PDB file of C-alpha atoms in Angstrom:
ATOM      1  CA  ASP A   1       0.000   0.000   0.000  1.00  0.00           C
ATOM      2  CA  THR A   2       1.226   3.479  -0.869  1.00  0.00           C
ATOM      3  CA  ALA A   3       1.887   5.476   2.302  1.00  0.00           C
ATOM      4  CA  VAL A   4       1.457   8.990   0.860  1.00  0.00           C
ATOM      5  CA  SER A   5      -0.414   9.230  -2.409  1.00  0.00           C
ATOM      6  CA  GLN A   6      -1.022  12.274  -4.578  1.00  0.00           C
ATOM      7  CA  THR A   7      -3.298  12.738  -7.541  1.00  0.00           C
ATOM      8  CA  PRO A   8      -2.930  13.579 -10.295  1.00  0.00           C
ATOM      9  CA  LYS A   9       0.657  12.735 -11.161  1.00  0.00           C
ATOM     10  CA  TYR A  10       0.635  15.172 -14.068  1.00  0.00           C
ATOM     11  CA  LEU A  11      -1.516  18.272 -14.487  1.00  0.00           C
ATOM     12  CA  VAL A  12      -1.449  20.461 -17.572  1.00  0.00           C
ATOM     13  CA  THR A  13      -3.674  23.524 -17.587  1.00  0.00           C
ATOM     14  CA  GLN A  14      -4.113  27.036 -18.926  1.00  0.00           C
ATOM     15  CA  MET A  15      -3.233  30.279 -17.196  1.00  0.00           C
ATOM     16  CA  GLY A  16      -6.068  31.662 -15.130  1.00  0.00           C
ATOM     17  CA  ASN A  17      -7.646  28.284 -14.351  1.00  0.00           C
ATOM     18  CA  ASP A  18      -8.328  26.943 -10.862  1.00  0.00           C
ATOM     19  CA  LYS A  19      -7.045  23.475 -10.006  1.00  0.00           C
ATOM     20  CA  SER A  20      -6.664  21.109  -7.051  1.00  0.00           C
ATOM     21  CA  ILE A  21      -4.138  18.459  -6.111  1.00  0.00           C
ATOM     22  CA  LYS A  22      -5.191  15.761  -3.671  1.00  0.00           C
ATOM     23  CA  CYS A  23      -3.053  14.102  -1.013  1.00  0.00           C
ATOM     24  CA  GLU A  24      -3.847  11.202   1.258  1.00  0.00           C
ATOM     25  CA  GLN A  25      -1.739   9.392   3.841  1.00  0.00           C
ATOM     26  CA  ASN A  26      -2.487   6.067   5.519  1.00  0.00           C
ATOM     27  CA  LEU A  27       0.264   6.239   8.137  1.00  0.00           C
ATOM     28  CA  GLY A  28      -1.792   7.674  10.968  1.00  0.00           C
ATOM     29  CA  HIS A  29       0.326  10.826  11.020  1.00  0.00           C
ATOM     30  CA  ASP A  30      -0.901  14.023  12.629  1.00  0.00           C
ATOM     31  CA  THR A  31       0.937  16.526  10.439  1.00  0.00           C
ATOM     32  CA  MET A  32       0.955  17.053   6.678  1.00  0.00           C
ATOM     33  CA  TYR A  33       2.937  19.352   4.420  1.00  0.00           C
ATOM     34  CA  TRP A  34       3.081  20.742   0.913  1.00  0.00           C
ATOM     35  CA  TYR A  35       6.413  21.491  -0.739  1.00  0.00           C
ATOM     36  CA  LYS A  36       7.179  23.085  -4.097  1.00  0.00           C
ATOM     37  CA  GLN A  37      10.166  21.948  -6.199  1.00  0.00           C
ATOM     38  CA  ASP A  38      11.196  24.364  -8.920  1.00  0.00           C
ATOM     39  CA  SER A  39      12.950  23.649 -12.204  1.00  0.00           C
ATOM     40  CA  LYS A  40      16.351  23.768 -10.480  1.00  0.00           C
ATOM     41  CA  LYS A  41      15.240  21.064  -8.024  1.00  0.00           C
ATOM     42  CA  PHE A  42      15.067  23.525  -5.133  1.00  0.00           C
ATOM     43  CA  LEU A  43      12.512  22.375  -2.532  1.00  0.00           C
ATOM     44  CA  LYS A  44      10.663  24.843  -0.368  1.00  0.00           C
ATOM     45  CA  ILE A  45       7.953  24.391   2.236  1.00  0.00           C
ATOM     46  CA  MET A  46       4.600  25.936   1.388  1.00  0.00           C
ATOM     47  CA  PHE A  47       2.368  24.787   4.242  1.00  0.00           C
ATOM     48  CA  SER A  48       2.617  22.790   7.407  1.00  0.00           C
ATOM     49  CA  TYR A  49      -0.667  21.603   8.915  1.00  0.00           C
ATOM     50  CA  ASN A  50      -1.949  19.505  11.751  1.00  0.00           C
ATOM     51  CA  ASN A  51      -5.350  19.417  13.349  1.00  0.00           C
ATOM     52  CA  LYS A  52      -4.424  22.335  15.574  1.00  0.00           C
ATOM     53  CA  GLU A  53      -2.425  24.683  13.446  1.00  0.00           C
ATOM     54  CA  LEU A  54      -1.783  25.824   9.908  1.00  0.00           C
ATOM     55  CA  ILE A  55       1.568  27.441   9.267  1.00  0.00           C
ATOM     56  CA  ILE A  56       1.942  29.220   5.970  1.00  0.00           C
ATOM     57  CA  ASN A  57       5.235  30.151   4.390  1.00  0.00           C
ATOM     58  CA  GLU A  58       4.971  33.912   4.021  1.00  0.00           C
ATOM     59  CA  THR A  59       6.258  33.775   0.443  1.00  0.00           C
ATOM     60  CA  VAL A  60       3.314  31.665  -0.755  1.00  0.00           C
ATOM     61  CA  PRO A  61       0.720  33.712  -2.693  1.00  0.00           C
ATOM     62  CA  ASN A  62      -2.787  33.635  -1.245  1.00  0.00           C
ATOM     63  CA  ARG A  63      -3.964  32.024  -4.491  1.00  0.00           C
ATOM     64  CA  PHE A  64      -2.731  28.815  -2.871  1.00  0.00           C
ATOM     65  CA  SER A  65      -4.821  27.328  -0.100  1.00  0.00           C
ATOM     66  CA  PRO A  66      -4.644  23.997   1.715  1.00  0.00           C
ATOM     67  CA  LYS A  67      -7.849  22.239   2.663  1.00  0.00           C
ATOM     68  CA  SER A  68      -7.997  19.337   5.077  1.00  0.00           C
ATOM     69  CA  PRO A  69     -11.301  17.432   5.238  1.00  0.00           C
ATOM     70  CA  ASP A  70      -9.809  15.053   7.814  1.00  0.00           C
ATOM     71  CA  LYS A  71      -6.478  14.070   9.360  1.00  0.00           C
ATOM     72  CA  ALA A  72      -5.568  11.763   6.489  1.00  0.00           C
ATOM     73  CA  HIS A  73      -6.031  14.313   3.700  1.00  0.00           C
ATOM     74  CA  LEU A  74      -4.504  17.645   2.804  1.00  0.00           C
ATOM     75  CA  ASN A  75      -5.517  18.970  -0.605  1.00  0.00           C
ATOM     76  CA  LEU A  76      -3.951  21.937  -2.352  1.00  0.00           C
ATOM     77  CA  HIS A  77      -6.186  24.401  -4.191  1.00  0.00           C
ATOM     78  CA  ILE A  78      -4.695  26.896  -6.580  1.00  0.00           C
ATOM     79  CA  ASN A  79      -6.696  29.791  -8.018  1.00  0.00           C
ATOM     80  CA  SER A  80      -5.902  31.869 -11.084  1.00  0.00           C
ATOM     81  CA  LEU A  81      -2.915  29.812 -12.128  1.00  0.00           C
ATOM     82  CA  GLU A  82       0.150  31.650 -13.428  1.00  0.00           C
ATOM     83  CA  LEU A  83       3.067  30.514 -15.562  1.00  0.00           C
ATOM     84  CA  GLY A  84       5.369  30.710 -12.536  1.00  0.00           C
ATOM     85  CA  ASP A  85       3.304  28.110 -10.720  1.00  0.00           C
ATOM     86  CA  SER A  86       4.720  25.432 -13.006  1.00  0.00           C
ATOM     87  CA  ALA A  87       6.670  23.101 -10.731  1.00  0.00           C
ATOM     88  CA  VAL A  88       6.523  19.729  -9.016  1.00  0.00           C
ATOM     89  CA  TYR A  89       4.436  19.769  -5.843  1.00  0.00           C
ATOM     90  CA  PHE A  90       5.127  17.229  -3.119  1.00  0.00           C
ATOM     91  CA  CYS A  91       2.897  16.253  -0.271  1.00  0.00           C
ATOM     92  CA  ALA A  92       4.448  14.783   2.882  1.00  0.00           C
ATOM     93  CA  SER A  93       3.332  13.616   6.301  1.00  0.00           C
ATOM     94  CA  SER A  94       4.854  12.837   9.686  1.00  0.00           C
ATOM     95  CA  HIS A  95       4.209  12.694  13.376  1.00  0.00           C
ATOM     96  CA  GLN A  96       4.907  16.077  14.866  1.00  0.00           C
ATOM     97  CA  ARG A  97       7.021  14.973  17.794  1.00  0.00           C
ATOM     98  CA  GLU A  98      10.414  13.322  18.052  1.00  0.00           C
ATOM     99  CA  PRO A  99      11.451  10.600  17.542  1.00  0.00           C
ATOM    100  CA  LYS A 100       8.715   9.660  15.078  1.00  0.00           C
ATOM    101  CA  ASN A 101       8.864  12.860  13.046  1.00  0.00           C
ATOM    102  CA  ILE A 102      10.367  11.399   9.876  1.00  0.00           C
ATOM    103  CA  GLN A 103       8.582  12.833   6.864  1.00  0.00           C
ATOM    104  CA  TYR A 104       7.287  10.533   4.153  1.00  0.00           C
ATOM    105  CA  PHE A 105       6.796  12.004   0.698  1.00  0.00           C
ATOM    106  CA  GLY A 106       4.381  11.365  -2.097  1.00  0.00           C
ATOM    107  CA  ALA A 107       5.618  10.812  -5.641  1.00  0.00           C
ATOM    108  CA  GLY A 108       4.851  14.396  -6.644  1.00  0.00           C
ATOM    109  CA  THR A 109       2.496  16.195  -9.008  1.00  0.00           C
ATOM    110  CA  ARG A 110       4.079  17.860 -12.010  1.00  0.00           C
ATOM    111  CA  LEU A 111       2.052  20.986 -12.791  1.00  0.00           C
ATOM    112  CA  SER A 112       2.524  22.683 -16.153  1.00  0.00           C
ATOM    113  CA  VAL A 113       0.770  26.003 -16.728  1.00  0.00           C
ATOM    114  CA  LEU A 114       0.547  27.026 -20.385  1.00  0.00           C
TER     115      LEU A 114
ATOM    116  CA  GLY B   1      16.727  32.280   9.933  1.00  0.00           C
ATOM    117  CA  ASN B   2      17.643  28.637   9.641  1.00  0.00           C
ATOM    118  CA  SER B   3      19.326  27.516   6.456  1.00  0.00           C
ATOM    119  CA  VAL B   4      21.208  24.650   4.833  1.00  0.00           C
ATOM    120  CA  THR B   5      24.071  24.966   2.371  1.00  0.00           C
ATOM    121  CA  GLN B   6      25.302  22.027   0.365  1.00  0.00           C
ATOM    122  CA  MET B   7      27.909  21.696  -2.321  1.00  0.00           C
ATOM    123  CA  GLU B   8      26.920  22.481  -5.859  1.00  0.00           C
ATOM    124  CA  GLY B   9      26.653  19.672  -8.329  1.00  0.00           C
ATOM    125  CA  PRO B  10      26.606  17.876 -10.536  1.00  0.00           C
ATOM    126  CA  VAL B  11      29.076  15.381  -9.169  1.00  0.00           C
ATOM    127  CA  THR B  12      30.279  12.667 -11.543  1.00  0.00           C
ATOM    128  CA  LEU B  13      32.128   9.651 -10.174  1.00  0.00           C
ATOM    129  CA  SER B  14      33.247   6.302 -11.462  1.00  0.00           C
ATOM    130  CA  GLU B  15      31.788   3.193  -9.894  1.00  0.00           C
ATOM    131  CA  GLU B  16      33.509   2.211  -6.613  1.00  0.00           C
ATOM    132  CA  ALA B  17      34.832   5.755  -6.041  1.00  0.00           C
ATOM    133  CA  PHE B  18      34.563   7.476  -2.662  1.00  0.00           C
ATOM    134  CA  LEU B  19      31.775  10.001  -2.268  1.00  0.00           C
ATOM    135  CA  THR B  20      31.580  13.090  -0.099  1.00  0.00           C
ATOM    136  CA  ILE B  21      28.794  15.647  -0.345  1.00  0.00           C
ATOM    137  CA  ASN B  22      29.320  18.595   1.972  1.00  0.00           C
ATOM    138  CA  CYS B  23      26.488  20.082   3.986  1.00  0.00           C
ATOM    139  CA  THR B  24      26.599  22.877   6.557  1.00  0.00           C
ATOM    140  CA  TYR B  25      23.753  24.468   8.409  1.00  0.00           C
ATOM    141  CA  THR B  26      22.796  27.629  10.285  1.00  0.00           C
ATOM    142  CA  ALA B  27      20.221  27.230  13.001  1.00  0.00           C
ATOM    143  CA  THR B  28      19.161  28.319  16.436  1.00  0.00           C
ATOM    144  CA  GLY B  29      19.388  25.441  18.847  1.00  0.00           C
ATOM    145  CA  TYR B  30      20.150  21.910  17.728  1.00  0.00           C
ATOM    146  CA  PRO B  31      17.784  20.780  15.005  1.00  0.00           C
ATOM    147  CA  SER B  32      17.487  17.237  13.696  1.00  0.00           C
ATOM    148  CA  LEU B  33      19.414  16.774  10.450  1.00  0.00           C
ATOM    149  CA  PHE B  34      18.519  14.598   7.480  1.00  0.00           C
ATOM    150  CA  TRP B  35      19.713  13.373   4.121  1.00  0.00           C
ATOM    151  CA  TYR B  36      17.012  12.612   1.586  1.00  0.00           C
ATOM    152  CA  VAL B  37      17.530  11.058  -1.850  1.00  0.00           C
ATOM    153  CA  GLN B  38      15.450  11.610  -4.979  1.00  0.00           C
ATOM    154  CA  TYR B  39      15.790   9.087  -7.785  1.00  0.00           C
ATOM    155  CA  PRO B  40      14.799  10.240 -11.281  1.00  0.00           C
ATOM    156  CA  GLY B  41      11.064  10.767 -11.608  1.00  0.00           C
ATOM    157  CA  GLU B  42      10.353   9.844  -7.999  1.00  0.00           C
ATOM    158  CA  GLY B  43       9.580  11.492  -4.691  1.00  0.00           C
ATOM    159  CA  LEU B  44      12.011  11.909  -1.835  1.00  0.00           C
ATOM    160  CA  GLN B  45      13.102   9.063   0.395  1.00  0.00           C
ATOM    161  CA  LEU B  46      14.789   9.391   3.741  1.00  0.00           C
ATOM    162  CA  LEU B  47      18.365   8.150   3.506  1.00  0.00           C
ATOM    163  CA  LEU B  48      19.531   8.800   7.063  1.00  0.00           C
ATOM    164  CA  LYS B  49      19.075  11.123  10.023  1.00  0.00           C
ATOM    165  CA  ALA B  50      20.762  12.350  13.187  1.00  0.00           C
ATOM    166  CA  THR B  51      19.031  14.060  16.061  1.00  0.00           C
ATOM    167  CA  LYS B  52      21.857  15.323  18.259  1.00  0.00           C
ATOM    168  CA  ALA B  53      25.515  16.256  18.240  1.00  0.00           C
ATOM    169  CA  ASP B  54      27.951  13.426  17.455  1.00  0.00           C
ATOM    170  CA  ASP B  55      25.140  11.142  16.281  1.00  0.00           C
ATOM    171  CA  LYS B  56      26.046   9.167  13.178  1.00  0.00           C
ATOM    172  CA  GLY B  57      23.292   8.265  10.758  1.00  0.00           C
ATOM    173  CA  SER B  58      23.890   5.380   8.378  1.00  0.00           C
ATOM    174  CA  ASN B  59      21.982   3.474   5.721  1.00  0.00           C
ATOM    175  CA  LYS B  60      22.811   1.531   2.533  1.00  0.00           C
ATOM    176  CA  GLY B  61      26.524   2.220   2.985  1.00  0.00           C
ATOM    177  CA  PHE B  62      26.016   5.984   3.386  1.00  0.00           C
ATOM    178  CA  GLU B  63      27.044   7.760   6.593  1.00  0.00           C
ATOM    179  CA  ALA B  64      26.854  11.258   8.022  1.00  0.00           C
ATOM    180  CA  THR B  65      27.899  12.584  11.434  1.00  0.00           C
ATOM    181  CA  TYR B  66      26.239  15.536  13.180  1.00  0.00           C
ATOM    182  CA  ARG B  67      29.122  17.902  13.966  1.00  0.00           C
ATOM    183  CA  LYS B  68      28.021  20.730  16.231  1.00  0.00           C
ATOM    184  CA  GLU B  69      31.442  22.398  16.324  1.00  0.00           C
ATOM    185  CA  THR B  70      31.572  22.790  12.542  1.00  0.00           C
ATOM    186  CA  THR B  71      27.768  22.892  12.024  1.00  0.00           C
ATOM    187  CA  SER B  72      28.146  20.198   9.388  1.00  0.00           C
ATOM    188  CA  PHE B  73      26.493  16.957   8.302  1.00  0.00           C
ATOM    189  CA  HIS B  74      28.570  15.719   5.384  1.00  0.00           C
ATOM    190  CA  LEU B  75      27.386  12.640   3.486  1.00  0.00           C
ATOM    191  CA  GLU B  76      29.925   9.922   2.681  1.00  0.00           C
ATOM    192  CA  LYS B  77      30.006   6.549   1.002  1.00  0.00           C
ATOM    193  CA  GLY B  78      33.073   4.422   0.553  1.00  0.00           C
ATOM    194  CA  SER B  79      32.217   2.840  -2.784  1.00  0.00           C
ATOM    195  CA  VAL B  80      29.426   4.216  -4.961  1.00  0.00           C
ATOM    196  CA  GLN B  81      27.388   2.190  -7.421  1.00  0.00           C
ATOM    197  CA  VAL B  82      25.624   3.184 -10.629  1.00  0.00           C
ATOM    198  CA  SER B  83      22.332   2.727  -8.764  1.00  0.00           C
ATOM    199  CA  ASP B  84      23.327   5.565  -6.394  1.00  0.00           C
ATOM    200  CA  SER B  85      22.841   8.094  -9.208  1.00  0.00           C
ATOM    201  CA  ALA B  86      20.256  10.514  -7.846  1.00  0.00           C
ATOM    202  CA  VAL B  87      19.828  13.948  -6.307  1.00  0.00           C
ATOM    203  CA  TYR B  88      20.778  14.182  -2.632  1.00  0.00           C
ATOM    204  CA  PHE B  89      19.254  16.751  -0.297  1.00  0.00           C
ATOM    205  CA  CYS B  90      20.525  17.792   3.094  1.00  0.00           C
ATOM    206  CA  ALA B  91      17.818  19.164   5.378  1.00  0.00           C
ATOM    207  CA  LEU B  92      17.109  20.338   8.879  1.00  0.00           C
ATOM    208  CA  ARG B  93      13.863  20.240  10.792  1.00  0.00           C
ATOM    209  CA  ASP B  94      12.819  23.828  11.237  1.00  0.00           C
ATOM    210  CA  SER B  95      10.831  24.749  14.326  1.00  0.00           C
ATOM    211  CA  ASN B  96      10.148  28.147  12.728  1.00  0.00           C
ATOM    212  CA  SER B  97       7.944  26.625  10.002  1.00  0.00           C
ATOM    213  CA  GLY B  98       5.835  24.098  11.813  1.00  0.00           C
ATOM    214  CA  TYR B  99       8.693  21.597  11.935  1.00  0.00           C
ATOM    215  CA  ALA B 100       8.802  21.332   8.152  1.00  0.00           C
ATOM    216  CA  LEU B 101      12.050  20.445   6.454  1.00  0.00           C
ATOM    217  CA  ASN B 102      14.366  23.231   5.365  1.00  0.00           C
ATOM    218  CA  PHE B 103      16.309  21.817   2.411  1.00  0.00           C
ATOM    219  CA  GLY B 104      19.611  22.591   0.799  1.00  0.00           C
ATOM    220  CA  LYS B 105      19.574  23.075  -2.962  1.00  0.00           C
ATOM    221  CA  GLY B 106      20.357  19.446  -3.725  1.00  0.00           C
ATOM    222  CA  THR B 107      23.433  17.793  -5.234  1.00  0.00           C
ATOM    223  CA  SER B 108      23.064  15.720  -8.352  1.00  0.00           C
ATOM    224  CA  LEU B 109      25.253  12.604  -8.411  1.00  0.00           C
ATOM    225  CA  LEU B 110      25.981  10.611 -11.550  1.00  0.00           C
ATOM    226  CA  VAL B 111      27.921   7.372 -11.179  1.00  0.00           C
ATOM    227  CA  THR B 112      29.355   5.912 -14.383  1.00  0.00           C
ATOM    228  CA  PRO B 113      30.326   2.265 -14.931  1.00  0.00           C
TER     229      PRO B 113
END
């Protein structure tokens, strides 16, 4: 069974559209994350979320919003897509506390905005 | 703020060569340190971790030691294989961002037969 799964794997869309990427984890973790990997492979945190707190990286535009229907899911909604949003987006999950706080990553969603 | 600096790639080695990828960090306190590996077209996998000074993480022949005095966590392997070709990321666990990982820029490794 896949521990952290994201859908879709590839997403091609036009500028100005609104899209969502889904993430589910079956590890019983209490914290989930979204990371963005740019064309130079640089990875940066976008959001960190558990059932108590959402922490947003201040550089993330408010067109991006995480939505968590339950502890096992953290979806990423993106409004008014721009060319610069093209990247690979990774979902991850972990326990919040040591020593079980190893993060497990999904396989990524490659978003291409045309 | 907290940050991670790792050596620029790409690194190209012949099979069975010795590998070192340098990683240094800047942080308040003593964060947990990690090496993750990303194989082509895949997500990230944890390679090894260390949670306190002088801890040595090891896995699949790779090792890294948490050096507080030099704020370093260099990755080493004595004899690389073609299957080790991947991008390697050094990271620290950042209490300033909800305990997310703060990554270095990644080092691409290509091992040739």
